[in-house]
């Protein structure tokens, strides 16, 4: 579709601003939000992004060389520095993860009557203080005028903003996981045979961690055949080192099929978001990172381990513990203790071989818990449902 001149763009209902901080996490969340708003008929969406090259890795139709373009009914605008003075803000302006809006854009917001509703969409957190801060207004002085900016916190309780989950996702997941012929065709499309009766299929999309080396060693040396689906990325070196395949690191590329002991490694290219969902739905265990893949692993209703974004002051470990307090609450003590230890060991880079050895003992109850957990998360509605309800009294 041809890109219209700026002045011929339609009026927008939503402006969403995103700074790409860690390649795919921030843009992953905002792209899903924009897509859900558009698909569910919530209005016209414009997404402002400062790094289109990273964005294109999860949106293959996107042209990183173009400043403005339509993708899947959403207008994508390159955002570098300030904006055109004639830009008209949308009715709702979302500042994702405290990225700072362009000064001219904020000034234009003050000139609207009524002014847009300004939302600071925060990072997902299970910390207790989030409930107290969710929905609070922060007055912003712009010249001689004032705007309210509202804090919107995704979270795991009824007093937060919930999690992104588009309509029809759970039904689509159920159909996918129950379609044996479809799953066989999916594996064939990746160059793999149907899953064996005693085989485990595991996806891994994490940051670097020495824990991966010991985990992969367990898979190579253990009695259970394991096929690891590994998108090319930051964990490649640790995985191949653990498999004794360090000599393959310099030439590794998507499509490679590598073997070490009882472990088969299939290297995958980066995929679009729908493709990543299907990968999560197809696996027995998913190792995920950051925020977007972490949330999607929960909708997959399968066991997962979370490699949270590391922070120098170790604040991420406290955040991980806060999440685990929610996630493990309904589990028997021995299972909860094991899962907490496993998540912490992964994030601390510790040896996890003894922890992995307990997988056969706890896998079934973990699988059952993963399914009930995904149902529980939607009892009070998904993020977009809660966001629209929040806005209804403010627009």
Tab-separated table of C-alpha atoms in Angstrom:
chain	number	residue	atom	x	y	z
A	1	UNK	CA	0.000	0.000	0.000
A	2	UNK	CA	1.377	3.404	-0.901
A	3	UNK	CA	2.301	5.666	1.982
A	4	UNK	CA	0.071	8.763	2.000
A	5	UNK	CA	1.526	12.225	2.466
A	6	UNK	CA	1.463	13.262	6.155
A	7	UNK	CA	-1.427	15.678	5.771
A	8	UNK	CA	-3.615	13.054	4.076
A	9	UNK	CA	-3.381	10.590	6.965
A	10	UNK	CA	-6.666	9.801	8.728
A	11	UNK	CA	-7.343	11.045	12.228
A	12	UNK	CA	-5.996	8.491	14.676
A	13	UNK	CA	-7.666	7.102	17.776
A	14	UNK	CA	-4.388	5.801	19.211
A	15	UNK	CA	-0.804	7.039	19.097
A	16	UNK	CA	1.651	4.530	20.590
A	17	UNK	CA	5.317	5.481	21.080
A	18	UNK	CA	8.031	2.859	21.475
A	19	UNK	CA	11.803	3.061	21.975
A	20	UNK	CA	13.421	-0.258	21.083
A	21	UNK	CA	15.643	-0.963	24.087
A	22	UNK	CA	16.424	-4.662	23.869
A	23	UNK	CA	15.871	-5.569	20.210
A	24	UNK	CA	12.477	-7.287	20.491
A	25	UNK	CA	10.953	-6.941	23.969
A	26	UNK	CA	9.535	-3.408	23.927
A	27	UNK	CA	8.527	-3.477	20.282
A	28	UNK	CA	7.091	-6.955	20.761
A	29	UNK	CA	4.683	-5.691	23.402
A	30	UNK	CA	3.692	-2.494	21.598
A	31	UNK	CA	3.212	-4.248	18.251
A	32	UNK	CA	0.917	-6.789	19.889
A	33	UNK	CA	-1.018	-3.969	21.575
A	34	UNK	CA	-1.374	-2.011	18.344
A	35	UNK	CA	-2.407	-5.135	16.437
A	36	UNK	CA	-5.027	-6.107	18.996
A	37	UNK	CA	-6.537	-2.623	19.080
A	38	UNK	CA	-6.822	-2.597	15.296
A	39	UNK	CA	-8.081	-6.173	14.925
A	40	UNK	CA	-10.746	-5.738	17.557
A	41	UNK	CA	-12.121	-2.578	15.972
A	42	UNK	CA	-10.950	-0.139	18.627
A	43	UNK	CA	-10.023	2.483	16.020
A	44	UNK	CA	-7.133	3.735	13.877
A	45	UNK	CA	-3.656	3.158	15.312
A	46	UNK	CA	-0.365	4.930	14.613
A	47	UNK	CA	2.762	3.301	16.035
A	48	UNK	CA	5.895	5.423	16.435
A	49	UNK	CA	9.127	3.385	16.533
A	50	UNK	CA	12.740	4.540	16.699
A	51	UNK	CA	14.355	1.314	15.377
A	52	UNK	CA	12.606	-0.091	12.329
A	53	UNK	CA	15.409	-2.565	11.574
A	54	UNK	CA	14.778	-4.479	14.809
A	55	UNK	CA	11.023	-4.142	14.311
A	56	UNK	CA	11.300	-5.729	10.849
A	57	UNK	CA	12.700	-8.918	12.416
A	58	UNK	CA	9.260	-9.664	13.894
A	59	UNK	CA	7.240	-7.906	11.160
A	60	UNK	CA	8.687	-9.263	7.893
A	61	UNK	CA	6.633	-6.978	5.622
A	62	UNK	CA	8.073	-3.826	7.186
A	63	UNK	CA	10.545	-1.782	5.115
A	64	UNK	CA	13.140	-0.267	7.513
A	65	UNK	CA	14.119	2.314	4.880
A	66	UNK	CA	10.704	4.004	4.799
A	67	UNK	CA	9.762	6.671	7.318
A	68	UNK	CA	6.031	5.991	7.109
A	69	UNK	CA	4.069	2.953	5.945
A	70	UNK	CA	0.978	0.869	6.554
A	71	UNK	CA	1.336	-2.637	7.972
A	72	UNK	CA	-1.690	-4.811	8.735
A	73	UNK	CA	-3.942	-1.764	8.954
A	74	UNK	CA	-1.620	0.109	11.319
A	75	UNK	CA	0.392	3.180	10.330
A	76	UNK	CA	4.057	2.779	11.255
A	77	UNK	CA	6.006	6.018	11.676
A	78	UNK	CA	9.762	6.248	12.165
A	79	UNK	CA	10.454	8.252	15.309
A	80	UNK	CA	13.822	9.958	15.551
A	81	UNK	CA	14.088	13.322	17.263
A	82	UNK	CA	11.142	15.676	17.062
A	83	UNK	CA	8.082	15.460	14.824
A	84	UNK	CA	6.430	17.461	12.072
A	85	UNK	CA	4.761	20.549	13.507
A	86	UNK	CA	1.472	19.754	11.756
A	87	UNK	CA	1.105	16.357	13.454
A	88	UNK	CA	-2.284	15.961	15.139
A	89	UNK	CA	-2.221	13.705	18.237
A	90	UNK	CA	-4.702	10.873	18.578
A	91	UNK	CA	-7.484	10.720	21.155
A	92	UNK	CA	-5.342	8.367	23.273
A	93	UNK	CA	-1.555	8.701	23.475
A	94	UNK	CA	0.396	5.764	24.904
A	95	UNK	CA	3.953	6.324	26.030
A	96	UNK	CA	5.294	2.782	26.272
A	97	UNK	CA	7.698	2.033	29.105
A	98	UNK	CA	8.369	5.666	30.029
A	99	UNK	CA	9.875	6.620	26.683
A	100	UNK	CA	9.920	10.427	26.502
A	101	UNK	CA	7.450	11.917	24.022
A	102	UNK	CA	8.699	14.536	21.527
A	103	UNK	CA	8.327	18.054	22.927
A	104	UNK	CA	6.391	19.298	19.885
A	105	UNK	CA	3.991	16.372	20.207
A	106	UNK	CA	3.303	17.132	23.875
A	107	UNK	CA	2.738	20.772	22.961
A	108	UNK	CA	0.286	19.701	20.268
A	109	UNK	CA	-1.550	17.599	22.862
A	110	UNK	CA	-2.178	20.714	24.968
A	111	UNK	CA	-3.747	22.442	21.967
A	112	UNK	CA	-6.373	19.718	21.456
A	113	UNK	CA	-9.839	20.244	22.890
A	114	UNK	CA	-10.383	18.065	24.746
A	115	UNK	CA	-6.743	17.020	25.173
A	116	UNK	CA	-5.836	13.383	24.510
A	117	UNK	CA	-5.810	10.895	27.334
A	118	UNK	CA	-2.122	10.296	28.054
A	119	UNK	CA	-1.154	6.804	29.247
A	120	UNK	CA	2.246	5.680	30.465
A	121	UNK	CA	2.151	1.927	29.794
A	122	UNK	CA	4.595	0.488	32.312
A	123	UNK	CA	6.597	-2.712	32.317
A	124	UNK	CA	4.834	-5.815	33.562
A	125	UNK	CA	5.455	-6.485	37.253
A	126	UNK	CA	4.128	-8.708	40.025
A	127	UNK	CA	5.442	-6.408	42.759
A	128	UNK	CA	2.903	-5.556	45.450
A	129	UNK	CA	3.241	-1.768	45.098
A	130	UNK	CA	1.965	-1.929	41.497
A	131	UNK	CA	-1.634	-2.261	42.690
A	132	UNK	CA	-1.365	1.033	44.588
A	133	UNK	CA	0.126	2.933	41.628
A	134	UNK	CA	-2.001	1.495	38.830
A	135	UNK	CA	-4.297	4.147	37.358
A	136	UNK	CA	-2.780	7.085	39.258
A	137	UNK	CA	-2.566	10.453	37.525
A	138	UNK	CA	0.637	12.461	37.287
A	139	UNK	CA	-0.006	16.147	36.411
A	140	UNK	CA	2.382	17.406	33.713
A	141	UNK	CA	2.958	21.131	33.328
A	142	UNK	CA	3.406	22.169	29.685
A	143	UNK	CA	3.884	25.927	29.337
A	144	UNK	CA	0.880	27.492	31.036
A	145	UNK	CA	-1.263	24.374	30.678
A	146	UNK	CA	-1.502	21.073	32.522
A	147	UNK	CA	-2.046	17.524	31.294
A	148	UNK	CA	-2.646	14.391	33.310
A	149	UNK	CA	-0.507	11.362	32.524
A	150	UNK	CA	-1.936	8.112	33.882
A	151	UNK	CA	0.178	5.152	34.933
A	152	UNK	CA	-1.113	1.846	33.591
A	153	UNK	CA	0.572	-1.251	35.012
A	154	UNK	CA	0.133	-4.678	33.419
A	155	UNK	CA	-0.045	-7.279	36.146
A	156	UNK	CA	-1.384	-10.523	37.549
A	157	UNK	CA	-4.185	-9.357	39.848
A	158	UNK	CA	-7.603	-7.754	39.478
A	159	UNK	CA	-6.216	-4.415	40.712
A	160	UNK	CA	-3.737	-4.101	37.823
A	161	UNK	CA	-3.983	-3.769	34.046
A	162	UNK	CA	-3.845	-7.490	33.267
A	163	UNK	CA	-1.970	-9.064	30.365
A	164	UNK	CA	-2.173	-8.669	26.605
A	165	UNK	CA	-4.312	-11.457	25.161
A	166	UNK	CA	-6.193	-10.938	21.925
A	167	UNK	CA	-9.707	-12.280	21.387
A	168	UNK	CA	-9.693	-15.819	20.015
A	169	UNK	CA	-6.130	-16.608	21.115
A	170	UNK	CA	-7.045	-19.321	23.618
A	171	UNK	CA	-9.434	-20.986	21.181
A	172	UNK	CA	-6.764	-20.948	18.477
A	173	UNK	CA	-4.256	-22.474	20.889
A	174	UNK	CA	-6.640	-25.257	21.858
A	175	UNK	CA	-7.362	-26.114	18.239
A	176	UNK	CA	-3.639	-26.126	17.423
A	177	UNK	CA	-2.635	-28.358	20.327
A	178	UNK	CA	-5.406	-30.876	19.637
A	179	UNK	CA	-4.702	-31.183	15.889
A	180	UNK	CA	-2.237	-34.081	15.598
A	181	UNK	CA	-2.129	-33.944	11.801
A	182	UNK	CA	-1.559	-30.200	11.925
A	183	UNK	CA	1.265	-30.596	14.439
A	184	UNK	CA	2.904	-33.236	12.266
A	185	UNK	CA	2.688	-30.864	9.317
A	186	UNK	CA	4.173	-28.083	11.438
A	187	UNK	CA	7.151	-30.208	12.419
A	188	UNK	CA	7.588	-31.344	8.824
A	189	UNK	CA	7.703	-27.690	7.787
A	190	UNK	CA	10.680	-27.285	10.140
A	191	UNK	CA	12.372	-30.343	8.678
A	192	UNK	CA	11.547	-32.560	11.667
A	193	UNK	CA	9.643	-35.862	11.997
A	194	UNK	CA	6.547	-36.098	14.190
A	195	UNK	CA	7.358	-36.010	17.885
A	196	UNK	CA	8.340	-39.382	19.318
A	197	UNK	CA	6.359	-40.948	22.148
A	198	UNK	CA	9.069	-40.434	24.789
A	199	UNK	CA	10.650	-37.363	23.208
A	200	UNK	CA	10.650	-33.850	24.625
A	201	UNK	CA	10.467	-30.816	22.377
A	202	UNK	CA	11.752	-27.626	23.984
A	203	UNK	CA	12.001	-24.042	22.737
A	204	UNK	CA	14.691	-21.727	24.068
A	205	UNK	CA	14.765	-17.934	23.686
A	206	UNK	CA	16.770	-16.520	26.599
A	207	UNK	CA	19.688	-14.271	27.381
A	208	UNK	CA	23.193	-15.618	27.920
A	209	UNK	CA	23.592	-17.722	31.076
A	210	UNK	CA	26.157	-20.272	32.247
A	211	UNK	CA	23.154	-22.258	33.500
A	212	UNK	CA	22.340	-23.099	29.888
A	213	UNK	CA	25.620	-24.962	29.502
A	214	UNK	CA	24.777	-27.366	32.327
A	215	UNK	CA	21.163	-27.705	31.196
A	216	UNK	CA	22.158	-28.615	27.651
A	217	UNK	CA	24.697	-31.097	29.019
A	218	UNK	CA	21.829	-32.769	30.896
A	219	UNK	CA	19.823	-33.065	27.702
A	220	UNK	CA	22.765	-34.555	25.812
A	221	UNK	CA	23.583	-37.099	28.501
A	222	UNK	CA	20.100	-37.941	29.790
A	223	UNK	CA	17.962	-40.942	28.835
A	224	UNK	CA	15.187	-38.899	27.194
A	225	UNK	CA	15.484	-37.786	23.552
A	226	UNK	CA	15.258	-33.985	23.427
A	227	UNK	CA	14.766	-31.793	20.376
A	228	UNK	CA	15.667	-28.175	21.069
A	229	UNK	CA	14.094	-25.460	18.901
A	230	UNK	CA	16.560	-22.584	19.073
A	231	UNK	CA	15.907	-19.241	17.365
A	232	UNK	CA	19.232	-17.656	16.469
A	233	UNK	CA	20.161	-15.141	19.134
A	234	UNK	CA	22.029	-14.416	22.321
A	235	UNK	CA	21.869	-17.918	23.813
A	236	UNK	CA	23.428	-19.694	20.817
A	237	UNK	CA	26.985	-19.721	22.169
A	238	UNK	CA	26.049	-21.173	25.564
A	239	UNK	CA	23.802	-23.817	24.028
A	240	UNK	CA	26.332	-25.065	21.496
A	241	UNK	CA	29.106	-24.966	24.103
A	242	UNK	CA	27.027	-27.120	26.433
A	243	UNK	CA	26.391	-29.557	23.600
A	244	UNK	CA	30.093	-29.857	22.866
A	245	UNK	CA	29.540	-28.179	19.506
A	246	UNK	CA	31.492	-24.964	20.059
A	247	UNK	CA	33.259	-25.465	16.727
A	248	UNK	CA	29.890	-24.942	14.996
A	249	UNK	CA	29.316	-21.491	16.536
A	250	UNK	CA	31.063	-19.411	13.816
A	251	UNK	CA	29.135	-20.994	10.938
A	252	UNK	CA	25.775	-21.679	12.631
A	253	UNK	CA	22.795	-20.557	10.588
A	254	UNK	CA	19.035	-20.976	10.519
A	255	UNK	CA	18.016	-24.368	9.210
A	256	UNK	CA	20.992	-26.258	10.673
A	257	UNK	CA	20.222	-29.560	12.391
A	258	UNK	CA	22.859	-30.505	14.970
A	259	UNK	CA	23.223	-33.630	17.111
A	260	UNK	CA	24.974	-34.373	20.399
A	261	UNK	CA	24.143	-37.486	22.433
A	262	UNK	CA	20.395	-37.617	22.990
A	263	UNK	CA	19.984	-33.977	21.971
A	264	UNK	CA	18.966	-32.683	18.551
A	265	UNK	CA	19.202	-28.926	17.989
A	266	UNK	CA	17.195	-27.236	15.247
A	267	UNK	CA	18.315	-23.674	14.574
A	268	UNK	CA	15.437	-21.388	13.603
A	269	UNK	CA	15.300	-17.927	12.039
A	270	UNK	CA	13.542	-15.099	13.828
A	271	UNK	CA	9.839	-15.334	13.065
A	272	UNK	CA	6.802	-13.100	13.219
A	273	UNK	CA	4.762	-13.083	16.399
A	274	UNK	CA	2.131	-15.543	15.194
A	275	UNK	CA	4.903	-17.957	14.248
A	276	UNK	CA	6.475	-17.655	17.687
A	277	UNK	CA	3.123	-18.363	19.334
A	278	UNK	CA	2.800	-21.569	17.313
A	279	UNK	CA	6.291	-22.625	18.396
A	280	UNK	CA	5.382	-22.110	22.064
A	281	UNK	CA	2.102	-23.985	21.632
A	282	UNK	CA	3.920	-26.953	20.081
A	283	UNK	CA	6.575	-27.523	22.746
A	284	UNK	CA	6.569	-29.427	26.038
A	285	UNK	CA	8.719	-26.785	27.758
A	286	UNK	CA	9.547	-23.189	26.828
A	287	UNK	CA	12.477	-21.175	28.121
A	288	UNK	CA	11.658	-17.511	27.596
A	289	UNK	CA	12.979	-14.069	28.474
A	290	UNK	CA	12.018	-10.432	29.002
A	291	UNK	CA	8.330	-9.562	28.876
A	292	UNK	CA	6.702	-10.402	25.540
A	293	UNK	CA	7.864	-14.016	25.220
A	294	UNK	CA	7.258	-14.443	28.965
A	295	UNK	CA	3.589	-13.487	28.586
A	296	UNK	CA	3.115	-15.584	25.454
A	297	UNK	CA	4.569	-18.621	27.229
A	298	UNK	CA	1.814	-18.288	29.826
A	299	UNK	CA	-0.854	-18.313	27.117
A	300	UNK	CA	0.755	-21.475	25.669
A	301	UNK	CA	-0.457	-23.348	28.782
A	302	UNK	CA	2.778	-25.343	28.917
A	303	UNK	CA	5.613	-25.421	31.458
A	304	UNK	CA	8.061	-22.522	31.115
A	305	UNK	CA	11.141	-21.046	32.771
A	306	UNK	CA	11.592	-17.278	32.825
A	307	UNK	CA	14.955	-15.623	32.230
A	308	UNK	CA	14.084	-12.127	33.415
A	309	UNK	CA	15.924	-9.094	32.000
A	310	UNK	CA	19.061	-8.780	34.171
A	311	UNK	CA	19.751	-5.593	36.135
A	312	UNK	CA	23.083	-4.612	37.673
A	313	UNK	CA	21.654	-4.124	41.156
A	314	UNK	CA	19.973	-7.571	41.100
A	315	UNK	CA	16.546	-5.923	41.305
A	316	UNK	CA	15.341	-8.410	38.703
A	317	UNK	CA	15.711	-11.285	41.180
A	318	UNK	CA	13.255	-9.629	43.578
A	319	UNK	CA	10.846	-9.142	40.663
A	320	UNK	CA	11.229	-12.796	39.703
A	321	UNK	CA	10.464	-13.835	43.278
A	322	UNK	CA	7.357	-11.644	43.323
A	323	UNK	CA	6.067	-13.341	40.183
A	324	UNK	CA	6.850	-16.792	41.521
A	325	UNK	CA	4.891	-15.991	44.685
A	326	UNK	CA	1.815	-15.697	42.467
A	327	UNK	CA	2.641	-18.470	40.005
A	328	UNK	CA	3.550	-21.113	42.595
A	329	UNK	CA	0.875	-20.356	45.201
A	330	UNK	CA	-1.488	-23.187	44.192
A	331	UNK	CA	1.199	-25.861	43.797
A	332	UNK	CA	2.228	-28.500	46.342
A	333	UNK	CA	5.199	-27.399	48.445
A	334	UNK	CA	7.740	-29.765	46.872
A	335	UNK	CA	6.839	-28.738	43.316
A	336	UNK	CA	6.822	-25.039	44.209
A	337	UNK	CA	10.207	-25.331	45.916
A	338	UNK	CA	11.695	-27.088	42.872
A	339	UNK	CA	10.318	-24.567	40.386
A	340	UNK	CA	11.497	-21.592	42.410
A	341	UNK	CA	14.970	-23.112	42.676
A	342	UNK	CA	15.036	-23.854	38.947
A	343	UNK	CA	14.057	-20.314	37.935
A	344	UNK	CA	16.525	-18.757	40.361
A	345	UNK	CA	19.362	-21.036	39.234
A	346	UNK	CA	18.750	-20.116	35.595
A	347	UNK	CA	18.830	-16.413	36.452
A	348	UNK	CA	21.894	-16.700	38.679
A	349	UNK	CA	23.781	-18.746	36.082
A	350	UNK	CA	24.126	-21.777	38.353
A	351	UNK	CA	24.492	-25.468	37.532
A	352	UNK	CA	20.994	-26.917	36.979
A	353	UNK	CA	21.761	-30.574	36.281
A	354	UNK	CA	20.337	-31.832	39.583
A	355	UNK	CA	17.250	-29.686	39.105
A	356	UNK	CA	16.639	-30.994	35.591
A	357	UNK	CA	16.910	-34.564	36.903
A	358	UNK	CA	13.620	-33.964	38.763
A	359	UNK	CA	11.677	-33.121	35.589
A	360	UNK	CA	10.141	-36.646	35.297
A	361	UNK	CA	8.881	-36.401	38.868
A	362	UNK	CA	7.146	-33.040	38.492
A	363	UNK	CA	6.384	-32.590	34.767
A	364	UNK	CA	2.777	-33.809	34.828
A	365	UNK	CA	1.621	-31.608	37.694
A	366	UNK	CA	3.500	-28.661	36.165
A	367	UNK	CA	1.655	-29.184	32.887
A	368	UNK	CA	-1.700	-29.281	34.673
A	369	UNK	CA	-0.818	-26.136	36.595
A	370	UNK	CA	0.251	-24.289	33.448
A	371	UNK	CA	-3.166	-24.865	31.914
A	372	UNK	CA	-5.123	-23.743	34.973
A	373	UNK	CA	-2.825	-20.720	35.386
A	374	UNK	CA	-3.580	-19.465	31.873
A	375	UNK	CA	-7.313	-19.691	32.621
A	376	UNK	CA	-6.965	-17.859	35.929
A	377	UNK	CA	-5.175	-14.909	34.314
A	378	UNK	CA	-8.225	-14.017	32.215
A	379	UNK	CA	-10.869	-14.123	34.941
A	380	UNK	CA	-10.801	-10.312	35.263
A	381	UNK	CA	-10.221	-9.566	31.564
A	382	UNK	CA	-7.224	-8.976	29.323
A	383	UNK	CA	-5.189	-5.773	29.162
A	384	UNK	CA	-7.018	-4.143	26.259
A	385	UNK	CA	-10.398	-4.809	27.874
A	386	UNK	CA	-9.194	-3.216	31.117
A	387	UNK	CA	-7.514	-0.332	29.301
A	388	UNK	CA	-10.649	0.567	27.347
A	389	UNK	CA	-12.723	0.403	30.517
A	390	UNK	CA	-10.205	2.687	32.249
A	391	UNK	CA	-10.383	5.184	29.393
A	392	UNK	CA	-14.162	5.281	29.158
A	393	UNK	CA	-14.458	7.537	32.212
A	394	UNK	CA	-11.611	9.803	31.052
A	395	UNK	CA	-12.389	10.590	27.427
